[in-house]
Amino acid sequence: MNKMKLDIKKEDIPSIVLNYFKRNIPLIGLIVIVIMLMILSPSFLTKYNIISVLRQGSINGLLAFGVTIVIISGGIDLSVGSTLAFTGMIFAKAIVDGIPAPIAFVIALIAGAIIGAINGVLISRGKLQPFIATLGSMMVFRGLTLYISNGVPVSRLGDTGFAAWIGRGYFLGIPIPAIMLIIITIAFAFFLSKTVFGKRIYAIGGNAKGAKLSGINVKRNIVYIYMISGLLAAFAAVILVSRLDSAVPTAGISYELNAIAAAVIGGTSLTGGKGKASGTLIGILIIAVIINGLNLLGTSAYLQQIITGLIIIFAVIADRKK
Amino acid sequence: MKLELKKICKSFGPVEVLHNVDFHVNDNEVHALIGENGAGKSTLVKILTGIETCNSGKILIDGIEHKFNNVLDSEAIGIAIVNQELNLFTDMTVLENLFICKESSKLGIINKKAQIEIANRTLKRLGIKVDLNQPVSDLSIGMQQMLEISKSLILDAKLIVLDEPTSALTNIEIGNLFRVLNLLKKDGKSIIYISHRLNEIFELCDTITILRDGNFVLRDRVKNMSFDDVVKNMVGYDLGNLYPPKPDVKIGNVLLEARNLSKENQFKDVSFKVHEGEIIGFAGLMGFGRTEIMNVLFGVENRDAGEILFKDKLVKLSNVQHAKKLGIGYVTENRKEEGLFLDSNIKQNILYNNLDKVCKQFIINKNLLENLTNEFTQLVNLKFRDLDQLISELSGGNQQKVVLAKWLATNPTVLILDEPTRGIDVNSKKQIYELIFKLKEMNLGVILVSSELVELLGVADKIYVMCEGQIKAEIENKDVSDELIMKYMMGGN
């Protein structure tokens, strides 16, 4: 391999650079956007603003990592927004009912995992297409959230303790949600590249029949994959509820689409088998930076959707070209 | 590993595809498993690897009886298979592919170092140089094949089955494959080698087992046999009365002519003519360019070079609409995937192919459709309950007749039939042959592509024999022996 590197001729160097660009279009896109915003807005590159970008990106980020592994496995999860609303409501109601916040947190996580397991079983055992199964559960859990809350937000969970800390706290001057985003990114990078389970997700998404013939228990693994997605949605829910000090039954509407957008911008292929934690992080940051930048520039909030939409289309075309 | 399959029987539904087949493989040998398409080779191998279970018979390995319920069971004993369609994950790296589902790991975390060590040792033994971190999609087919073989070695397989391993390889890659297989033989492995290319068998294999129509025919040392012996034992059928007498039709003007058609990596310099009232046959092995040529004739794919003339006029034929307008019909090789809408009914299937005929001002005329469907389902002798019956409820033979009906309804002048009798019962086969002769009487030009030699000999007026994308011979179907054609097909001269 080293020998091969020495053999590279001079005229190959531009093509190597070009190849590097082609392989890292999302990263380069992010850098270009950041540079543009630095020029356009002096307050963009302040510590306060960067922290605020990370905090804004954290909710979408947690959802996006769950959705990323689902998409890598060849599926889709439309239910994460509703799961977020439902588990957030459970978290808030539990606290209001006097259950200690850490225990309420665990209850919410379990609820999220159960919703994921239902999705997974419907897909693997019930042989439903992931789109259909999770579209159904998206509507069911949105309805359930509205039903158990009577459509009314549950607020005032307290200004101290875990319930306030997880969404509003700081560690070394960095908001806890931002820290969570960083931890989850590192965990997923490790999980996807270094673990047996991670590799199996790629194998299942890349060639499900081949995965089965290699001895992978595809059905069971699919259940686990959707459980992780549900679990992360519940985690995001707790952070969101804590940050707003309120569980809103209409929270998280269309969040699933932002999560899918982040994954796709980061190079995850909807046909399965392809995707990286670093890519999804870049996708999350691109979306967060654009929202933040347009706010700083004082432009219309509606522009943000137009730009995100164009970026998705461009990212996928660019991905196919390489 | 000493393998003995004894008196294996296997049925799919009421059809028995293997009848008391014996198959013995010894240590240190490369054993060829030979037979025509449908002879039962792949079913036998599926039983051996646990993908299918046999209805009766025994599997003995080193004298001990085993039962395989799935692939993992046979893998555990040391049997590995390299399928014709490779079973790799193309987006993953070489290393990840080598170790999928047999990772060196602790607590679910992969020990990459250990894997690299094992991989390097295995690849070095086989003399293969490859970057372990490269995605498999970047590798040549030959290298992917090597990877599959390496995978089985990491599994410590003692018997490796190779199903048509050379069908997509270049000559250099084949040479490399043979070198590796000889190396494995020296290491004491047993190899079962399935191939249609007989010259490879004489070059590589020690022993040969021939199957025909699900029966064991013979087992012998390769050196005791000649090319002709093998062919004779493979074919060995009689024409019987399956083929109706050929109608005496005068062959008319040229309908369709291809001149020097070429497409990279698929076929080269292919020229032929179809006349009115003529049936021309294309013989050759699957994957040797036959279907690809038909796709070009019908405008599904573009050609790199060559001319097509329709009734002596140059035509572009760059899309399907054009081909259809000219009067070409195409019964494709896979009726379920390409030929039919399985969840629609008979009428709808006829409709989709003939919208212009039954539509008036964008509205479908029910009566016209009914009449058209009636006319052509009668012509092809379709057996059905009513015209609203779903295609998926019909037998394979009747499904094929619907495909024929929907094309005949377009009033074609040239009809391409790619494997029209694959997987259908004998009776339907006979009816399809009768239909082909009826078309001849109606002065259509018919192009018949078939893997069954006997079919071409029974039906075609002229046979073009293809080998590796080229036409090897053009033979009038008079007093021609099947063995001669088989020889051309296998690359002999």
PDB file of N, CA and C in Angstrom, chain B residues 396-454:
ATOM      1  N   GLY B 396     -47.725 -21.130 -15.028  1.00  0.00           N
ATOM      2  CA  GLY B 396     -46.616 -20.539 -15.781  1.00  0.00           C
ATOM      3  C   GLY B 396     -46.852 -20.573 -17.277  1.00  0.00           C
ATOM      4  N   GLY B 397     -47.364 -21.705 -17.766  1.00  0.00           N
ATOM      5  CA  GLY B 397     -47.601 -21.850 -19.192  1.00  0.00           C
ATOM      6  C   GLY B 397     -48.641 -20.861 -19.686  1.00  0.00           C
ATOM      7  N   ASN B 398     -49.716 -20.700 -18.924  1.00  0.00           N
ATOM      8  CA  ASN B 398     -50.769 -19.771 -19.325  1.00  0.00           C
ATOM      9  C   ASN B 398     -50.318 -18.317 -19.192  1.00  0.00           C
ATOM     10  N   GLN B 399     -49.487 -18.060 -18.192  1.00  0.00           N
ATOM     11  CA  GLN B 399     -48.927 -16.706 -18.076  1.00  0.00           C
ATOM     12  C   GLN B 399     -48.137 -16.365 -19.333  1.00  0.00           C
ATOM     13  N   GLN B 400     -47.335 -17.332 -19.757  1.00  0.00           N
ATOM     14  CA  GLN B 400     -46.518 -17.098 -20.946  1.00  0.00           C
ATOM     15  C   GLN B 400     -47.414 -16.843 -22.169  1.00  0.00           C
ATOM     16  N   LYS B 401     -48.548 -17.545 -22.220  1.00  0.00           N
ATOM     17  CA  LYS B 401     -49.460 -17.344 -23.346  1.00  0.00           C
ATOM     18  C   LYS B 401     -50.052 -15.935 -23.319  1.00  0.00           C
ATOM     19  N   VAL B 402     -50.268 -15.390 -22.121  1.00  0.00           N
ATOM     20  CA  VAL B 402     -50.770 -14.013 -22.045  1.00  0.00           C
ATOM     21  C   VAL B 402     -49.730 -13.053 -22.621  1.00  0.00           C
ATOM     22  N   VAL B 403     -48.446 -13.304 -22.296  1.00  0.00           N
ATOM     23  CA  VAL B 403     -47.396 -12.440 -22.849  1.00  0.00           C
ATOM     24  C   VAL B 403     -47.419 -12.517 -24.374  1.00  0.00           C
ATOM     25  N   LEU B 404     -47.551 -13.732 -24.886  1.00  0.00           N
ATOM     26  CA  LEU B 404     -47.607 -13.896 -26.346  1.00  0.00           C
ATOM     27  C   LEU B 404     -48.824 -13.176 -26.919  1.00  0.00           C
ATOM     28  N   ALA B 405     -49.964 -13.321 -26.235  1.00  0.00           N
ATOM     29  CA  ALA B 405     -51.192 -12.703 -26.731  1.00  0.00           C
ATOM     30  C   ALA B 405     -51.063 -11.186 -26.771  1.00  0.00           C
ATOM     31  N   LYS B 406     -50.460 -10.614 -25.738  1.00  0.00           N
ATOM     32  CA  LYS B 406     -50.412  -9.155 -25.702  1.00  0.00           C
ATOM     33  C   LYS B 406     -49.504  -8.616 -26.797  1.00  0.00           C
ATOM     34  N   TRP B 407     -48.511  -9.406 -27.195  1.00  0.00           N
ATOM     35  CA  TRP B 407     -47.650  -8.950 -28.290  1.00  0.00           C
ATOM     36  C   TRP B 407     -48.295  -9.220 -29.639  1.00  0.00           C
ATOM     37  N   LEU B 408     -48.949 -10.345 -29.765  1.00  0.00           N
ATOM     38  CA  LEU B 408     -49.587 -10.644 -31.051  1.00  0.00           C
ATOM     39  C   LEU B 408     -50.703  -9.636 -31.329  1.00  0.00           C
ATOM     40  N   ALA B 409     -51.333  -9.136 -30.277  1.00  0.00           N
ATOM     41  CA  ALA B 409     -52.392  -8.147 -30.444  1.00  0.00           C
ATOM     42  C   ALA B 409     -51.875  -6.860 -31.072  1.00  0.00           C
ATOM     43  N   THR B 410     -50.565  -6.626 -31.000  1.00  0.00           N
ATOM     44  CA  THR B 410     -50.017  -5.413 -31.622  1.00  0.00           C
ATOM     45  C   THR B 410     -49.771  -5.614 -33.114  1.00  0.00           C
ATOM     46  N   ASN B 411     -50.137  -6.779 -33.654  1.00  0.00           N
ATOM     47  CA  ASN B 411     -49.896  -7.115 -35.069  1.00  0.00           C
ATOM     48  C   ASN B 411     -48.451  -6.952 -35.481  1.00  0.00           C
ATOM     49  N   PRO B 412     -47.535  -7.653 -34.850  1.00  0.00           N
ATOM     50  CA  PRO B 412     -46.130  -7.475 -35.196  1.00  0.00           C
ATOM     51  C   PRO B 412     -45.800  -8.157 -36.525  1.00  0.00           C
ATOM     52  N   THR B 413     -44.727  -7.691 -37.155  1.00  0.00           N
ATOM     53  CA  THR B 413     -44.230  -8.416 -38.318  1.00  0.00           C
ATOM     54  C   THR B 413     -43.015  -9.260 -37.934  1.00  0.00           C
ATOM     55  N   VAL B 414     -42.317  -8.806 -36.883  1.00  0.00           N
ATOM     56  CA  VAL B 414     -41.205  -9.596 -36.349  1.00  0.00           C
ATOM     57  C   VAL B 414     -41.451  -9.799 -34.865  1.00  0.00           C
ATOM     58  N   LEU B 415     -41.347 -11.034 -34.412  1.00  0.00           N
ATOM     59  CA  LEU B 415     -41.559 -11.303 -32.994  1.00  0.00           C
ATOM     60  C   LEU B 415     -40.294 -11.933 -32.410  1.00  0.00           C
ATOM     61  N   ILE B 416     -39.791 -11.309 -31.354  1.00  0.00           N
ATOM     62  CA  ILE B 416     -38.621 -11.860 -30.671  1.00  0.00           C
ATOM     63  C   ILE B 416     -39.113 -12.659 -29.477  1.00  0.00           C
ATOM     64  N   LEU B 417     -38.671 -13.905 -29.385  1.00  0.00           N
ATOM     65  CA  LEU B 417     -39.063 -14.747 -28.253  1.00  0.00           C
ATOM     66  C   LEU B 417     -37.800 -15.144 -27.496  1.00  0.00           C
ATOM     67  N   ASP B 418     -37.640 -14.611 -26.297  1.00  0.00           N
ATOM     68  CA  ASP B 418     -36.454 -14.933 -25.501  1.00  0.00           C
ATOM     69  C   ASP B 418     -36.851 -15.966 -24.459  1.00  0.00           C
ATOM     70  N   GLU B 419     -36.339 -17.169 -24.612  1.00  0.00           N
ATOM     71  CA  GLU B 419     -36.650 -18.277 -23.708  1.00  0.00           C
ATOM     72  C   GLU B 419     -38.161 -18.412 -23.475  1.00  0.00           C
ATOM     73  N   PRO B 420     -38.933 -18.605 -24.543  1.00  0.00           N
ATOM     74  CA  PRO B 420     -40.394 -18.588 -24.365  1.00  0.00           C
ATOM     75  C   PRO B 420     -40.934 -19.784 -23.588  1.00  0.00           C
ATOM     76  N   THR B 421     -40.155 -20.844 -23.459  1.00  0.00           N
ATOM     77  CA  THR B 421     -40.701 -22.029 -22.785  1.00  0.00           C
ATOM     78  C   THR B 421     -40.015 -22.317 -21.457  1.00  0.00           C
ATOM     79  N   ARG B 422     -39.283 -21.336 -20.946  1.00  0.00           N
ATOM     80  CA  ARG B 422     -38.581 -21.596 -19.688  1.00  0.00           C
ATOM     81  C   ARG B 422     -39.579 -21.806 -18.541  1.00  0.00           C
ATOM     82  N   GLY B 423     -39.361 -22.878 -17.812  1.00  0.00           N
ATOM     83  CA  GLY B 423     -40.138 -23.115 -16.603  1.00  0.00           C
ATOM     84  C   GLY B 423     -41.614 -23.371 -16.833  1.00  0.00           C
ATOM     85  N   ILE B 424     -42.001 -23.907 -17.988  1.00  0.00           N
ATOM     86  CA  ILE B 424     -43.413 -24.234 -18.168  1.00  0.00           C
ATOM     87  C   ILE B 424     -43.561 -25.713 -18.510  1.00  0.00           C
ATOM     88  N   ASP B 425     -44.766 -26.231 -18.318  1.00  0.00           N
ATOM     89  CA  ASP B 425     -44.958 -27.677 -18.454  1.00  0.00           C
ATOM     90  C   ASP B 425     -44.913 -28.103 -19.926  1.00  0.00           C
ATOM     91  N   VAL B 426     -44.746 -29.402 -20.128  1.00  0.00           N
ATOM     92  CA  VAL B 426     -44.514 -29.942 -21.467  1.00  0.00           C
ATOM     93  C   VAL B 426     -45.678 -29.641 -22.405  1.00  0.00           C
ATOM     94  N   ASN B 427     -46.872 -29.723 -21.868  1.00  0.00           N
ATOM     95  CA  ASN B 427     -48.036 -29.513 -22.706  1.00  0.00           C
ATOM     96  C   ASN B 427     -48.096 -28.077 -23.245  1.00  0.00           C
ATOM     97  N   SER B 428     -47.857 -27.116 -22.339  1.00  0.00           N
ATOM     98  CA  SER B 428     -47.844 -25.715 -22.780  1.00  0.00           C
ATOM     99  C   SER B 428     -46.719 -25.490 -23.772  1.00  0.00           C
ATOM    100  N   LYS B 429     -45.600 -26.164 -23.526  1.00  0.00           N
ATOM    101  CA  LYS B 429     -44.472 -26.051 -24.436  1.00  0.00           C
ATOM    102  C   LYS B 429     -44.914 -26.413 -25.845  1.00  0.00           C
ATOM    103  N   LYS B 430     -45.567 -27.560 -25.929  1.00  0.00           N
ATOM    104  CA  LYS B 430     -45.981 -28.049 -27.235  1.00  0.00           C
ATOM    105  C   LYS B 430     -46.913 -27.042 -27.898  1.00  0.00           C
ATOM    106  N   GLN B 431     -47.841 -26.476 -27.109  1.00  0.00           N
ATOM    107  CA  GLN B 431     -48.763 -25.489 -27.677  1.00  0.00           C
ATOM    108  C   GLN B 431     -48.034 -24.242 -28.155  1.00  0.00           C
ATOM    109  N   ILE B 432     -46.985 -23.891 -27.435  1.00  0.00           N
ATOM    110  CA  ILE B 432     -46.234 -22.707 -27.863  1.00  0.00           C
ATOM    111  C   ILE B 432     -45.496 -23.001 -29.171  1.00  0.00           C
ATOM    112  N   TYR B 433     -44.982 -24.222 -29.311  1.00  0.00           N
ATOM    113  CA  TYR B 433     -44.331 -24.576 -30.579  1.00  0.00           C
ATOM    114  C   TYR B 433     -45.345 -24.529 -31.728  1.00  0.00           C
ATOM    115  N   GLU B 434     -46.544 -25.039 -31.446  1.00  0.00           N
ATOM    116  CA  GLU B 434     -47.586 -24.988 -32.476  1.00  0.00           C
ATOM    117  C   GLU B 434     -47.902 -23.547 -32.866  1.00  0.00           C
ATOM    118  N   LEU B 435     -47.934 -22.702 -31.835  1.00  0.00           N
ATOM    119  CA  LEU B 435     -48.213 -21.293 -32.093  1.00  0.00           C
ATOM    120  C   LEU B 435     -47.115 -20.661 -32.947  1.00  0.00           C
ATOM    121  N   ILE B 436     -45.867 -20.994 -32.615  1.00  0.00           N
ATOM    122  CA  ILE B 436     -44.750 -20.433 -33.389  1.00  0.00           C
ATOM    123  C   ILE B 436     -44.886 -20.823 -34.859  1.00  0.00           C
ATOM    124  N   PHE B 437     -45.284 -22.071 -35.094  1.00  0.00           N
ATOM    125  CA  PHE B 437     -45.477 -22.507 -36.484  1.00  0.00           C
ATOM    126  C   PHE B 437     -46.655 -21.785 -37.144  1.00  0.00           C
ATOM    127  N   LYS B 438     -47.673 -21.508 -36.328  1.00  0.00           N
ATOM    128  CA  LYS B 438     -48.809 -20.751 -36.860  1.00  0.00           C
ATOM    129  C   LYS B 438     -48.341 -19.360 -37.307  1.00  0.00           C
ATOM    130  N   LEU B 439     -47.457 -18.771 -36.513  1.00  0.00           N
ATOM    131  CA  LEU B 439     -46.942 -17.448 -36.859  1.00  0.00           C
ATOM    132  C   LEU B 439     -46.138 -17.507 -38.152  1.00  0.00           C
ATOM    133  N   LYS B 440     -45.413 -18.603 -38.296  1.00  0.00           N
ATOM    134  CA  LYS B 440     -44.644 -18.807 -39.537  1.00  0.00           C
ATOM    135  C   LYS B 440     -45.601 -18.841 -40.730  1.00  0.00           C
ATOM    136  N   GLU B 441     -46.708 -19.544 -40.545  1.00  0.00           N
ATOM    137  CA  GLU B 441     -47.696 -19.622 -41.630  1.00  0.00           C
ATOM    138  C   GLU B 441     -48.312 -18.250 -41.920  1.00  0.00           C
ATOM    139  N   MET B 442     -48.362 -17.418 -40.849  1.00  0.00           N
ATOM    140  CA  MET B 442     -48.904 -16.067 -41.040  1.00  0.00           C
ATOM    141  C   MET B 442     -47.841 -15.135 -41.608  1.00  0.00           C
ATOM    142  N   ASN B 443     -46.685 -15.700 -41.973  1.00  0.00           N
ATOM    143  CA  ASN B 443     -45.595 -14.949 -42.610  1.00  0.00           C
ATOM    144  C   ASN B 443     -44.856 -13.983 -41.690  1.00  0.00           C
ATOM    145  N   LEU B 444     -44.933 -14.207 -40.390  1.00  0.00           N
ATOM    146  CA  LEU B 444     -44.149 -13.397 -39.472  1.00  0.00           C
ATOM    147  C   LEU B 444     -42.696 -13.870 -39.486  1.00  0.00           C
ATOM    148  N   GLY B 445     -41.792 -12.970 -39.136  1.00  0.00           N
ATOM    149  CA  GLY B 445     -40.429 -13.384 -38.875  1.00  0.00           C
ATOM    150  C   GLY B 445     -40.292 -13.618 -37.380  1.00  0.00           C
ATOM    151  N   VAL B 446     -39.745 -14.760 -36.996  1.00  0.00           N
ATOM    152  CA  VAL B 446     -39.635 -15.064 -35.575  1.00  0.00           C
ATOM    153  C   VAL B 446     -38.168 -15.243 -35.200  1.00  0.00           C
ATOM    154  N   ILE B 447     -37.768 -14.571 -34.119  1.00  0.00           N
ATOM    155  CA  ILE B 447     -36.423 -14.779 -33.585  1.00  0.00           C
ATOM    156  C   ILE B 447     -36.572 -15.523 -32.269  1.00  0.00           C
ATOM    157  N   LEU B 448     -36.010 -16.714 -32.204  1.00  0.00           N
ATOM    158  CA  LEU B 448     -36.190 -17.553 -31.024  1.00  0.00           C
ATOM    159  C   LEU B 448     -34.858 -17.707 -30.303  1.00  0.00           C
ATOM    160  N   VAL B 449     -34.780 -17.210 -29.080  1.00  0.00           N
ATOM    161  CA  VAL B 449     -33.585 -17.368 -28.273  1.00  0.00           C
ATOM    162  C   VAL B 449     -33.859 -18.479 -27.280  1.00  0.00           C
ATOM    163  N   SER B 450     -32.974 -19.456 -27.210  1.00  0.00           N
ATOM    164  CA  SER B 450     -33.245 -20.549 -26.279  1.00  0.00           C
ATOM    165  C   SER B 450     -31.965 -21.187 -25.775  1.00  0.00           C
ATOM    166  N   SER B 451     -31.996 -21.609 -24.525  1.00  0.00           N
ATOM    167  CA  SER B 451     -30.883 -22.375 -23.969  1.00  0.00           C
ATOM    168  C   SER B 451     -31.083 -23.857 -24.227  1.00  0.00           C
ATOM    169  N   GLU B 452     -32.282 -24.214 -24.673  1.00  0.00           N
ATOM    170  CA  GLU B 452     -32.536 -25.624 -24.932  1.00  0.00           C
ATOM    171  C   GLU B 452     -32.287 -25.926 -26.398  1.00  0.00           C
ATOM    172  N   LEU B 453     -31.209 -26.638 -26.624  1.00  0.00           N
ATOM    173  CA  LEU B 453     -30.824 -26.955 -27.994  1.00  0.00           C
ATOM    174  C   LEU B 453     -31.903 -27.706 -28.731  1.00  0.00           C
ATOM    175  N   VAL B 454     -32.501 -28.651 -28.018  1.00  0.00           N
ATOM    176  CA  VAL B 454     -33.488 -29.520 -28.629  1.00  0.00           C
ATOM    177  C   VAL B 454     -34.650 -28.699 -29.174  1.00  0.00           C
TER     178      VAL B 454
END
